[in-house]
């Protein structure tokens, strides 16, 4: 490794995703392993995304991170897990132009600076942690020349935020819950790319940009501990629904796709109400939008829009 002071950096952009068959509840809190499979649609990165720049230099005395311009701690286990996993897979890096050569073994001694920015409200229900951790893992993998395919990287991103594994792919993505204790088979796979259904339009209505009163992490834990409906959903309902949703996506069947999406969304909120104490993620504006959607579809006789 060269002794002069240099900075080597990479910037990446990763979109957020919206689950159409929801992930809610973990069977393993540490490894972030879900109680059921889930399916999502990746949004257009031009509209909702995280942009992350990661830099390495011998001049940096410790790992540091800034989110939306404000420094945050990297001491949490989720950040540490992602950093450890990527560093463990790092390869040799050489930039002839800048005269930089980093050997595989050097990465353990070098410190990182990470700057991440969301172009949408954080922790308001738009999967900011999914885009954030996916972008963190993807940019670190590029910086450290990690030779892994997106599914393998998805297992690392999952350890930061469950839904992050799905944001490493465009289009329609399935997160397979897996069955192994170590979580090695709990990965994301692309069902169809972003060109598969390019006339499908998603409208985001931000009814509140405030942070959620109950975080997803604590909400899931409480649902797993107290909701009988969640147990029934994971075992009996979701496996059938996943197969139906895969078929609807494959055939671009808008009526089936939207009906399944609405039904699953309603059941997710029912699980939240079945949790003790109950969790409320919708407000009066959310309910008014749902009412208008249902009235519009009834007046047309066929599904025009769904939620």
PDB file of C-alpha atoms in Angstrom:
ATOM      1  CA  UNK A   1       0.000   0.000   0.000  1.00  0.00           C
ATOM      2  CA  UNK A   2       1.415   3.407  -0.950  1.00  0.00           C
ATOM      3  CA  UNK A   3       2.470   5.604   1.989  1.00  0.00           C
ATOM      4  CA  UNK A   4       1.368   9.003   0.608  1.00  0.00           C
ATOM      5  CA  UNK A   5      -1.968  10.501   1.673  1.00  0.00           C
ATOM      6  CA  UNK A   6      -4.645   9.711  -0.849  1.00  0.00           C
ATOM      7  CA  UNK A   7      -8.426   9.316  -0.968  1.00  0.00           C
ATOM      8  CA  UNK A   8     -10.174   6.657  -3.035  1.00  0.00           C
ATOM      9  CA  UNK A   9     -13.967   6.902  -3.349  1.00  0.00           C
ATOM     10  CA  UNK A  10     -17.046   5.421  -5.002  1.00  0.00           C
ATOM     11  CA  UNK A  11     -20.603   6.807  -5.322  1.00  0.00           C
ATOM     12  CA  UNK A  12     -23.697   4.652  -5.833  1.00  0.00           C
ATOM     13  CA  UNK A  13     -27.435   5.230  -6.132  1.00  0.00           C
ATOM     14  CA  UNK A  14     -30.033   2.712  -4.951  1.00  0.00           C
ATOM     15  CA  UNK A  15     -33.845   2.950  -5.170  1.00  0.00           C
ATOM     16  CA  UNK A  16     -36.351   2.152  -2.471  1.00  0.00           C
ATOM     17  CA  UNK A  17     -38.971  -0.584  -2.878  1.00  0.00           C
ATOM     18  CA  UNK A  18     -42.645  -1.058  -2.027  1.00  0.00           C
ATOM     19  CA  UNK A  19     -43.733  -4.494  -0.809  1.00  0.00           C
ATOM     20  CA  UNK A  20     -46.826  -5.919  -2.489  1.00  0.00           C
ATOM     21  CA  UNK A  21     -46.672  -9.038  -0.313  1.00  0.00           C
ATOM     22  CA  UNK A  22     -45.448  -7.674   2.998  1.00  0.00           C
ATOM     23  CA  UNK A  23     -42.498  -8.602   5.194  1.00  0.00           C
ATOM     24  CA  UNK A  24     -43.590  -8.223   8.811  1.00  0.00           C
ATOM     25  CA  UNK A  25     -42.024 -10.215  11.618  1.00  0.00           C
ATOM     26  CA  UNK A  26     -38.659 -11.888  12.204  1.00  0.00           C
ATOM     27  CA  UNK A  27     -37.896 -15.426  13.308  1.00  0.00           C
ATOM     28  CA  UNK A  28     -34.331 -14.340  14.131  1.00  0.00           C
ATOM     29  CA  UNK A  29     -33.776 -10.760  15.347  1.00  0.00           C
ATOM     30  CA  UNK A  30     -29.972 -10.809  15.070  1.00  0.00           C
ATOM     31  CA  UNK A  31     -29.665 -12.188  11.530  1.00  0.00           C
ATOM     32  CA  UNK A  32     -32.900 -10.470  10.422  1.00  0.00           C
ATOM     33  CA  UNK A  33     -34.629 -13.584   9.111  1.00  0.00           C
ATOM     34  CA  UNK A  34     -38.317 -13.154   8.232  1.00  0.00           C
ATOM     35  CA  UNK A  35     -41.320 -15.301   9.188  1.00  0.00           C
ATOM     36  CA  UNK A  36     -42.520 -15.320   5.561  1.00  0.00           C
ATOM     37  CA  UNK A  37     -41.452 -14.681   1.950  1.00  0.00           C
ATOM     38  CA  UNK A  38     -42.196 -11.236   0.492  1.00  0.00           C
ATOM     39  CA  UNK A  39     -42.426  -9.615  -2.948  1.00  0.00           C
ATOM     40  CA  UNK A  40     -41.768  -5.992  -3.832  1.00  0.00           C
ATOM     41  CA  UNK A  41     -41.692  -3.517  -6.706  1.00  0.00           C
ATOM     42  CA  UNK A  42     -38.508  -1.455  -6.994  1.00  0.00           C
ATOM     43  CA  UNK A  43     -39.253   2.201  -7.649  1.00  0.00           C
ATOM     44  CA  UNK A  44     -37.579   4.371 -10.283  1.00  0.00           C
ATOM     45  CA  UNK A  45     -34.279   5.622  -8.775  1.00  0.00           C
ATOM     46  CA  UNK A  46     -34.835   9.001 -10.489  1.00  0.00           C
ATOM     47  CA  UNK A  47     -37.745   9.578  -8.104  1.00  0.00           C
ATOM     48  CA  UNK A  48     -37.023   7.878  -4.780  1.00  0.00           C
ATOM     49  CA  UNK A  49     -33.486   6.858  -3.951  1.00  0.00           C
ATOM     50  CA  UNK A  50     -30.480   6.969  -1.648  1.00  0.00           C
ATOM     51  CA  UNK A  51     -27.141   8.266  -2.933  1.00  0.00           C
ATOM     52  CA  UNK A  52     -24.100   7.114  -0.957  1.00  0.00           C
ATOM     53  CA  UNK A  53     -20.450   8.056  -1.345  1.00  0.00           C
ATOM     54  CA  UNK A  54     -17.880   5.875   0.425  1.00  0.00           C
ATOM     55  CA  UNK A  55     -14.256   6.945   0.732  1.00  0.00           C
ATOM     56  CA  UNK A  56     -11.118   5.311   2.096  1.00  0.00           C
ATOM     57  CA  UNK A  57      -7.834   6.990   3.034  1.00  0.00           C
ATOM     58  CA  UNK A  58      -4.830   6.330   5.289  1.00  0.00           C
ATOM     59  CA  UNK A  59      -5.556   9.833   6.687  1.00  0.00           C
ATOM     60  CA  UNK A  60      -8.891   8.735   8.214  1.00  0.00           C
ATOM     61  CA  UNK A  61      -8.457   7.848  11.900  1.00  0.00           C
ATOM     62  CA  UNK A  62     -11.807   6.019  12.324  1.00  0.00           C
ATOM     63  CA  UNK A  63     -14.929   4.939  10.455  1.00  0.00           C
ATOM     64  CA  UNK A  64     -17.434   7.815  10.221  1.00  0.00           C
ATOM     65  CA  UNK A  65     -20.847   8.271   8.592  1.00  0.00           C
ATOM     66  CA  UNK A  66     -23.126  11.199   7.738  1.00  0.00           C
ATOM     67  CA  UNK A  67     -26.836  10.774   6.907  1.00  0.00           C
ATOM     68  CA  UNK A  68     -28.515  13.742   5.205  1.00  0.00           C
ATOM     69  CA  UNK A  69     -25.636  15.951   6.358  1.00  0.00           C
ATOM     70  CA  UNK A  70     -25.748  14.949  10.029  1.00  0.00           C
ATOM     71  CA  UNK A  71     -23.121  12.645  11.547  1.00  0.00           C
ATOM     72  CA  UNK A  72     -24.536   9.401  12.959  1.00  0.00           C
ATOM     73  CA  UNK A  73     -22.975   6.596  14.985  1.00  0.00           C
ATOM     74  CA  UNK A  74     -21.700   3.466  13.263  1.00  0.00           C
ATOM     75  CA  UNK A  75     -21.510   1.536  16.537  1.00  0.00           C
ATOM     76  CA  UNK A  76     -24.849  -0.282  16.060  1.00  0.00           C
ATOM     77  CA  UNK A  77     -24.727  -3.987  15.264  1.00  0.00           C
ATOM     78  CA  UNK A  78     -26.492  -3.559  11.916  1.00  0.00           C
ATOM     79  CA  UNK A  79     -23.835  -1.201  10.541  1.00  0.00           C
ATOM     80  CA  UNK A  80     -21.038  -3.268  12.083  1.00  0.00           C
ATOM     81  CA  UNK A  81     -22.397  -6.498  10.562  1.00  0.00           C
ATOM     82  CA  UNK A  82     -22.468  -4.983   7.062  1.00  0.00           C
ATOM     83  CA  UNK A  83     -18.980  -3.465   7.411  1.00  0.00           C
ATOM     84  CA  UNK A  84     -17.524  -6.718   8.763  1.00  0.00           C
ATOM     85  CA  UNK A  85     -19.104  -8.872   6.047  1.00  0.00           C
ATOM     86  CA  UNK A  86     -17.927  -6.627   3.199  1.00  0.00           C
ATOM     87  CA  UNK A  87     -14.404  -6.186   4.618  1.00  0.00           C
ATOM     88  CA  UNK A  88     -14.175  -9.969   4.935  1.00  0.00           C
ATOM     89  CA  UNK A  89     -14.873 -10.336   1.203  1.00  0.00           C
ATOM     90  CA  UNK A  90     -12.710  -7.423  -0.018  1.00  0.00           C
ATOM     91  CA  UNK A  91     -10.294  -7.889  -2.898  1.00  0.00           C
ATOM     92  CA  UNK A  92      -7.208  -6.110  -4.198  1.00  0.00           C
ATOM     93  CA  UNK A  93      -7.769  -2.631  -5.627  1.00  0.00           C
ATOM     94  CA  UNK A  94      -5.425  -0.756  -7.953  1.00  0.00           C
ATOM     95  CA  UNK A  95      -5.854   2.684  -9.518  1.00  0.00           C
ATOM     96  CA  UNK A  96      -2.907   3.199 -11.860  1.00  0.00           C
ATOM     97  CA  UNK A  97      -3.851   6.824 -12.616  1.00  0.00           C
ATOM     98  CA  UNK A  98      -3.772   7.859  -8.952  1.00  0.00           C
ATOM     99  CA  UNK A  99      -1.006   5.456  -8.019  1.00  0.00           C
ATOM    100  CA  UNK A 100      -3.183   3.751  -5.421  1.00  0.00           C
ATOM    101  CA  UNK A 101      -2.738   0.085  -4.598  1.00  0.00           C
ATOM    102  CA  UNK A 102      -4.740  -1.524  -1.767  1.00  0.00           C
ATOM    103  CA  UNK A 103      -4.119  -5.165  -0.979  1.00  0.00           C
ATOM    104  CA  UNK A 104      -6.858  -7.432   0.354  1.00  0.00           C
ATOM    105  CA  UNK A 105      -5.268  -7.557   3.828  1.00  0.00           C
ATOM    106  CA  UNK A 106      -5.015  -3.715   4.008  1.00  0.00           C
ATOM    107  CA  UNK A 107      -8.795  -3.223   4.261  1.00  0.00           C
ATOM    108  CA  UNK A 108      -8.853  -4.315   7.917  1.00  0.00           C
ATOM    109  CA  UNK A 109      -6.485  -1.431   8.804  1.00  0.00           C
ATOM    110  CA  UNK A 110      -8.050   1.298   6.655  1.00  0.00           C
ATOM    111  CA  UNK A 111     -10.909   3.516   7.840  1.00  0.00           C
ATOM    112  CA  UNK A 112     -13.933   4.687   5.862  1.00  0.00           C
ATOM    113  CA  UNK A 113     -15.944   7.891   5.532  1.00  0.00           C
ATOM    114  CA  UNK A 114     -19.538   7.365   4.368  1.00  0.00           C
ATOM    115  CA  UNK A 115     -21.936  10.128   3.252  1.00  0.00           C
ATOM    116  CA  UNK A 116     -25.514   9.085   2.499  1.00  0.00           C
ATOM    117  CA  UNK A 117     -28.503  11.156   1.378  1.00  0.00           C
ATOM    118  CA  UNK A 118     -32.181  10.215   0.903  1.00  0.00           C
ATOM    119  CA  UNK A 119     -34.235  12.350  -1.501  1.00  0.00           C
ATOM    120  CA  UNK A 120     -37.396  11.483   0.491  1.00  0.00           C
ATOM    121  CA  UNK A 121     -38.422  11.596   4.188  1.00  0.00           C
ATOM    122  CA  UNK A 122     -36.498   9.227   6.475  1.00  0.00           C
ATOM    123  CA  UNK A 123     -38.436   6.756   8.703  1.00  0.00           C
ATOM    124  CA  UNK A 124     -41.800   8.001   7.387  1.00  0.00           C
ATOM    125  CA  UNK A 125     -42.836   4.670   5.879  1.00  0.00           C
ATOM    126  CA  UNK A 126     -41.082   4.857   2.495  1.00  0.00           C
ATOM    127  CA  UNK A 127     -38.441   2.199   3.238  1.00  0.00           C
ATOM    128  CA  UNK A 128     -35.568   4.635   3.693  1.00  0.00           C
ATOM    129  CA  UNK A 129     -33.541   2.025   5.603  1.00  0.00           C
ATOM    130  CA  UNK A 130     -34.045  -0.443   2.723  1.00  0.00           C
ATOM    131  CA  UNK A 131     -32.584   1.955   0.166  1.00  0.00           C
ATOM    132  CA  UNK A 132     -29.952   3.138   2.663  1.00  0.00           C
ATOM    133  CA  UNK A 133     -28.475  -0.230   3.610  1.00  0.00           C
ATOM    134  CA  UNK A 134     -28.712  -1.546   0.037  1.00  0.00           C
ATOM    135  CA  UNK A 135     -26.766   1.496  -1.151  1.00  0.00           C
ATOM    136  CA  UNK A 136     -24.246   1.176   1.690  1.00  0.00           C
ATOM    137  CA  UNK A 137     -23.519  -2.484   0.898  1.00  0.00           C
ATOM    138  CA  UNK A 138     -23.454  -1.950  -2.881  1.00  0.00           C
ATOM    139  CA  UNK A 139     -21.104   1.077  -2.685  1.00  0.00           C
ATOM    140  CA  UNK A 140     -18.770  -0.648  -0.188  1.00  0.00           C
ATOM    141  CA  UNK A 141     -18.661  -3.746  -2.413  1.00  0.00           C
ATOM    142  CA  UNK A 142     -17.669  -1.550  -5.389  1.00  0.00           C
ATOM    143  CA  UNK A 143     -15.057   0.317  -3.348  1.00  0.00           C
ATOM    144  CA  UNK A 144     -13.467  -2.887  -2.008  1.00  0.00           C
ATOM    145  CA  UNK A 145     -13.737  -4.855  -5.260  1.00  0.00           C
ATOM    146  CA  UNK A 146     -15.979  -7.548  -3.754  1.00  0.00           C
ATOM    147  CA  UNK A 147     -16.631 -10.264  -6.332  1.00  0.00           C
ATOM    148  CA  UNK A 148     -20.141 -11.391  -5.346  1.00  0.00           C
ATOM    149  CA  UNK A 149     -23.392 -11.516  -7.316  1.00  0.00           C
ATOM    150  CA  UNK A 150     -26.374  -9.364  -6.177  1.00  0.00           C
ATOM    151  CA  UNK A 151     -28.089 -12.291  -4.396  1.00  0.00           C
ATOM    152  CA  UNK A 152     -25.028 -12.859  -2.200  1.00  0.00           C
ATOM    153  CA  UNK A 153     -24.802  -9.127  -1.510  1.00  0.00           C
ATOM    154  CA  UNK A 154     -28.522  -9.149  -0.657  1.00  0.00           C
ATOM    155  CA  UNK A 155     -27.806 -11.502   2.278  1.00  0.00           C
ATOM    156  CA  UNK A 156     -25.385  -8.876   3.632  1.00  0.00           C
ATOM    157  CA  UNK A 157     -27.773  -5.941   3.069  1.00  0.00           C
ATOM    158  CA  UNK A 158     -30.485  -7.965   4.843  1.00  0.00           C
ATOM    159  CA  UNK A 159     -28.391  -7.827   8.033  1.00  0.00           C
ATOM    160  CA  UNK A 160     -28.700  -4.040   7.973  1.00  0.00           C
ATOM    161  CA  UNK A 161     -32.408  -3.852   7.132  1.00  0.00           C
ATOM    162  CA  UNK A 162     -34.539  -6.772   5.992  1.00  0.00           C
ATOM    163  CA  UNK A 163     -36.152  -4.980   3.043  1.00  0.00           C
ATOM    164  CA  UNK A 164     -32.733  -3.740   1.875  1.00  0.00           C
ATOM    165  CA  UNK A 165     -32.054  -7.115   0.251  1.00  0.00           C
ATOM    166  CA  UNK A 166     -34.843  -6.377  -2.258  1.00  0.00           C
ATOM    167  CA  UNK A 167     -33.450  -2.933  -3.253  1.00  0.00           C
ATOM    168  CA  UNK A 168     -30.361  -4.485  -4.875  1.00  0.00           C
ATOM    169  CA  UNK A 169     -32.502  -5.423  -7.888  1.00  0.00           C
ATOM    170  CA  UNK A 170     -34.776  -3.449 -10.198  1.00  0.00           C
ATOM    171  CA  UNK A 171     -38.253  -4.527 -11.264  1.00  0.00           C
ATOM    172  CA  UNK A 172     -40.068  -7.178  -9.221  1.00  0.00           C
ATOM    173  CA  UNK A 173     -38.161  -8.889  -6.440  1.00  0.00           C
ATOM    174  CA  UNK A 174     -38.834 -11.824  -4.125  1.00  0.00           C
ATOM    175  CA  UNK A 175     -37.154 -12.182  -0.747  1.00  0.00           C
ATOM    176  CA  UNK A 176     -37.071 -15.895   0.045  1.00  0.00           C
ATOM    177  CA  UNK A 177     -37.297 -16.428   3.809  1.00  0.00           C
ATOM    178  CA  UNK A 178     -35.033 -19.489   3.699  1.00  0.00           C
ATOM    179  CA  UNK A 179     -34.849 -22.286   6.258  1.00  0.00           C
ATOM    180  CA  UNK A 180     -31.187 -22.446   7.330  1.00  0.00           C
ATOM    181  CA  UNK A 181     -30.310 -21.202  10.803  1.00  0.00           C
ATOM    182  CA  UNK A 182     -27.351 -19.154   9.567  1.00  0.00           C
ATOM    183  CA  UNK A 183     -29.583 -17.285   7.075  1.00  0.00           C
ATOM    184  CA  UNK A 184     -27.388 -18.142   4.080  1.00  0.00           C
ATOM    185  CA  UNK A 185     -30.474 -19.080   2.001  1.00  0.00           C
ATOM    186  CA  UNK A 186     -32.490 -15.994   3.007  1.00  0.00           C
ATOM    187  CA  UNK A 187     -31.756 -13.957  -0.117  1.00  0.00           C
ATOM    188  CA  UNK A 188     -33.460 -11.787  -2.721  1.00  0.00           C
ATOM    189  CA  UNK A 189     -34.000 -12.853  -6.340  1.00  0.00           C
ATOM    190  CA  UNK A 190     -35.342 -10.859  -9.263  1.00  0.00           C
ATOM    191  CA  UNK A 191     -38.671 -12.170 -10.611  1.00  0.00           C
ATOM    192  CA  UNK A 192     -38.834  -9.738 -13.555  1.00  0.00           C
ATOM    193  CA  UNK A 193     -36.772  -6.727 -14.580  1.00  0.00           C
ATOM    194  CA  UNK A 194     -37.885  -3.086 -14.756  1.00  0.00           C
ATOM    195  CA  UNK A 195     -38.804  -3.371 -18.456  1.00  0.00           C
ATOM    196  CA  UNK A 196     -41.209  -6.286 -17.869  1.00  0.00           C
ATOM    197  CA  UNK A 197     -44.203  -4.087 -16.970  1.00  0.00           C
ATOM    198  CA  UNK A 198     -43.137  -0.588 -17.904  1.00  0.00           C
ATOM    199  CA  UNK A 199     -46.638   0.917 -18.124  1.00  0.00           C
ATOM    200  CA  UNK A 200     -47.286   0.159 -14.448  1.00  0.00           C
ATOM    201  CA  UNK A 201     -47.341   3.506 -12.615  1.00  0.00           C
ATOM    202  CA  UNK A 202     -46.886   3.949  -8.865  1.00  0.00           C
ATOM    203  CA  UNK A 203     -48.050   7.186  -7.238  1.00  0.00           C
ATOM    204  CA  UNK A 204     -46.640   8.054  -3.804  1.00  0.00           C
ATOM    205  CA  UNK A 205     -48.867  10.268  -1.649  1.00  0.00           C
ATOM    206  CA  UNK A 206     -46.928  11.475   1.389  1.00  0.00           C
ATOM    207  CA  UNK A 207     -49.733  12.012   3.897  1.00  0.00           C
ATOM    208  CA  UNK A 208     -47.240  12.761   6.669  1.00  0.00           C
ATOM    209  CA  UNK A 209     -43.467  13.203   6.544  1.00  0.00           C
ATOM    210  CA  UNK A 210     -43.122  12.774  10.310  1.00  0.00           C
ATOM    211  CA  UNK A 211     -41.187   9.834  11.693  1.00  0.00           C
ATOM    212  CA  UNK A 212     -43.367   6.816  12.551  1.00  0.00           C
ATOM    213  CA  UNK A 213     -44.428   6.654  16.214  1.00  0.00           C
ATOM    214  CA  UNK A 214     -43.633   2.920  16.292  1.00  0.00           C
ATOM    215  CA  UNK A 215     -40.474   1.876  14.445  1.00  0.00           C
ATOM    216  CA  UNK A 216     -40.704  -1.141  12.151  1.00  0.00           C
ATOM    217  CA  UNK A 217     -38.192  -3.030  14.325  1.00  0.00           C
ATOM    218  CA  UNK A 218     -40.143  -2.681  17.581  1.00  0.00           C
ATOM    219  CA  UNK A 219     -43.502  -3.039  15.797  1.00  0.00           C
ATOM    220  CA  UNK A 220     -42.472  -6.371  14.258  1.00  0.00           C
ATOM    221  CA  UNK A 221     -41.163  -7.658  17.567  1.00  0.00           C
ATOM    222  CA  UNK A 222     -44.447  -6.821  19.313  1.00  0.00           C
ATOM    223  CA  UNK A 223     -46.499  -8.401  16.500  1.00  0.00           C
ATOM    224  CA  UNK A 224     -44.467 -11.637  16.652  1.00  0.00           C
ATOM    225  CA  UNK A 225     -44.939 -11.772  20.423  1.00  0.00           C
ATOM    226  CA  UNK A 226     -48.649 -10.888  20.620  1.00  0.00           C
ATOM    227  CA  UNK A 227     -50.510 -11.286  17.286  1.00  0.00           C
ATOM    228  CA  UNK A 228     -52.193 -14.620  16.576  1.00  0.00           C
ATOM    229  CA  UNK A 229     -53.214 -13.232  13.181  1.00  0.00           C
ATOM    230  CA  UNK A 230     -49.525 -12.821  12.259  1.00  0.00           C
ATOM    231  CA  UNK A 231     -48.857 -16.516  12.967  1.00  0.00           C
ATOM    232  CA  UNK A 232     -51.842 -17.538  10.811  1.00  0.00           C
ATOM    233  CA  UNK A 233     -50.805 -15.127   8.043  1.00  0.00           C
ATOM    234  CA  UNK A 234     -47.222 -16.435   7.882  1.00  0.00           C
ATOM    235  CA  UNK A 235     -48.153 -20.127   7.866  1.00  0.00           C
ATOM    236  CA  UNK A 236     -51.435 -20.281   5.962  1.00  0.00           C
ATOM    237  CA  UNK A 237     -51.995 -17.122   3.925  1.00  0.00           C
ATOM    238  CA  UNK A 238     -48.690 -15.823   2.523  1.00  0.00           C
ATOM    239  CA  UNK A 239     -47.388 -19.055   0.864  1.00  0.00           C
ATOM    240  CA  UNK A 240     -50.481 -19.232  -1.388  1.00  0.00           C
ATOM    241  CA  UNK A 241     -50.479 -15.482  -1.968  1.00  0.00           C
ATOM    242  CA  UNK A 242     -46.816 -15.516  -3.062  1.00  0.00           C
ATOM    243  CA  UNK A 243     -47.585 -18.065  -5.808  1.00  0.00           C
ATOM    244  CA  UNK A 244     -50.617 -16.034  -6.968  1.00  0.00           C
ATOM    245  CA  UNK A 245     -48.577 -12.817  -7.032  1.00  0.00           C
ATOM    246  CA  UNK A 246     -45.742 -14.430  -9.029  1.00  0.00           C
ATOM    247  CA  UNK A 247     -48.316 -15.554 -11.600  1.00  0.00           C
ATOM    248  CA  UNK A 248     -49.950 -12.088 -11.748  1.00  0.00           C
ATOM    249  CA  UNK A 249     -46.567 -10.415 -12.309  1.00  0.00           C
ATOM    250  CA  UNK A 250     -45.547 -12.932 -14.980  1.00  0.00           C
ATOM    251  CA  UNK A 251     -48.820 -12.378 -16.890  1.00  0.00           C
ATOM    252  CA  UNK A 252     -48.984  -8.609 -16.208  1.00  0.00           C
ATOM    253  CA  UNK A 253     -52.470  -9.264 -14.825  1.00  0.00           C
ATOM    254  CA  UNK A 254     -53.379  -5.863 -13.382  1.00  0.00           C
ATOM    255  CA  UNK A 255     -56.672  -6.957 -11.797  1.00  0.00           C
ATOM    256  CA  UNK A 256     -55.086  -9.879  -9.898  1.00  0.00           C
ATOM    257  CA  UNK A 257     -51.913  -7.936  -9.065  1.00  0.00           C
ATOM    258  CA  UNK A 258     -53.775  -5.000  -7.557  1.00  0.00           C
ATOM    259  CA  UNK A 259     -56.341  -7.135  -5.746  1.00  0.00           C
ATOM    260  CA  UNK A 260     -53.596  -9.169  -4.067  1.00  0.00           C
ATOM    261  CA  UNK A 261     -51.671  -5.988  -3.200  1.00  0.00           C
ATOM    262  CA  UNK A 262     -54.715  -4.384  -1.541  1.00  0.00           C
ATOM    263  CA  UNK A 263     -55.705  -7.555   0.293  1.00  0.00           C
ATOM    264  CA  UNK A 264     -52.192  -8.019   1.640  1.00  0.00           C
ATOM    265  CA  UNK A 265     -51.925  -4.374   2.661  1.00  0.00           C
ATOM    266  CA  UNK A 266     -55.239  -4.627   4.525  1.00  0.00           C
ATOM    267  CA  UNK A 267     -54.093  -7.769   6.316  1.00  0.00           C
ATOM    268  CA  UNK A 268     -50.802  -6.139   7.285  1.00  0.00           C
ATOM    269  CA  UNK A 269     -52.676  -3.261   8.934  1.00  0.00           C
ATOM    270  CA  UNK A 270     -55.020  -5.807  10.555  1.00  0.00           C
ATOM    271  CA  UNK A 271     -51.956  -7.536  12.064  1.00  0.00           C
ATOM    272  CA  UNK A 272     -50.838  -4.151  13.403  1.00  0.00           C
ATOM    273  CA  UNK A 273     -54.256  -3.683  15.049  1.00  0.00           C
ATOM    274  CA  UNK A 274     -54.090  -7.258  16.382  1.00  0.00           C
ATOM    275  CA  UNK A 275     -50.781  -6.412  18.076  1.00  0.00           C
ATOM    276  CA  UNK A 276     -50.723  -5.473  21.753  1.00  0.00           C
ATOM    277  CA  UNK A 277     -50.548  -2.529  22.168  1.00  0.00           C
ATOM    278  CA  UNK A 278     -52.101  -1.842  18.737  1.00  0.00           C
ATOM    279  CA  UNK A 279     -49.987  -0.092  16.083  1.00  0.00           C
ATOM    280  CA  UNK A 280     -51.420   2.627  13.836  1.00  0.00           C
ATOM    281  CA  UNK A 281     -49.543   3.391  10.616  1.00  0.00           C
ATOM    282  CA  UNK A 282     -52.432   5.011   8.711  1.00  0.00           C
ATOM    283  CA  UNK A 283     -54.046   8.357   9.461  1.00  0.00           C
ATOM    284  CA  UNK A 284     -57.312  10.043   8.435  1.00  0.00           C
ATOM    285  CA  UNK A 285     -55.856  11.129   5.089  1.00  0.00           C
ATOM    286  CA  UNK A 286     -54.795   7.527   4.353  1.00  0.00           C
ATOM    287  CA  UNK A 287     -58.350   6.342   5.019  1.00  0.00           C
ATOM    288  CA  UNK A 288     -59.822   9.064   2.775  1.00  0.00           C
ATOM    289  CA  UNK A 289     -57.509   8.035  -0.093  1.00  0.00           C
ATOM    290  CA  UNK A 290     -58.591   4.379   0.271  1.00  0.00           C
ATOM    291  CA  UNK A 291     -62.247   5.435   0.231  1.00  0.00           C
ATOM    292  CA  UNK A 292     -61.738   7.508  -2.944  1.00  0.00           C
ATOM    293  CA  UNK A 293     -59.881   4.623  -4.630  1.00  0.00           C
ATOM    294  CA  UNK A 294     -62.742   2.215  -3.898  1.00  0.00           C
ATOM    295  CA  UNK A 295     -65.378   4.723  -5.149  1.00  0.00           C
ATOM    296  CA  UNK A 296     -63.459   5.344  -8.375  1.00  0.00           C
ATOM    297  CA  UNK A 297     -63.111   1.617  -9.121  1.00  0.00           C
ATOM    298  CA  UNK A 298     -66.799   0.979  -8.372  1.00  0.00           C
ATOM    299  CA  UNK A 299     -67.879   3.796 -10.689  1.00  0.00           C
ATOM    300  CA  UNK A 300     -65.731   2.429 -13.545  1.00  0.00           C
ATOM    301  CA  UNK A 301     -66.630  -1.218 -12.964  1.00  0.00           C
ATOM    302  CA  UNK A 302     -62.990  -2.349 -13.386  1.00  0.00           C
ATOM    303  CA  UNK A 303     -59.887  -1.664 -11.296  1.00  0.00           C
ATOM    304  CA  UNK A 304     -58.339   1.675 -12.347  1.00  0.00           C
ATOM    305  CA  UNK A 305     -56.136   2.231  -9.323  1.00  0.00           C
ATOM    306  CA  UNK A 306     -55.382   0.353  -6.108  1.00  0.00           C
ATOM    307  CA  UNK A 307     -53.528   1.033  -2.890  1.00  0.00           C
TER     308      UNK A 307
END
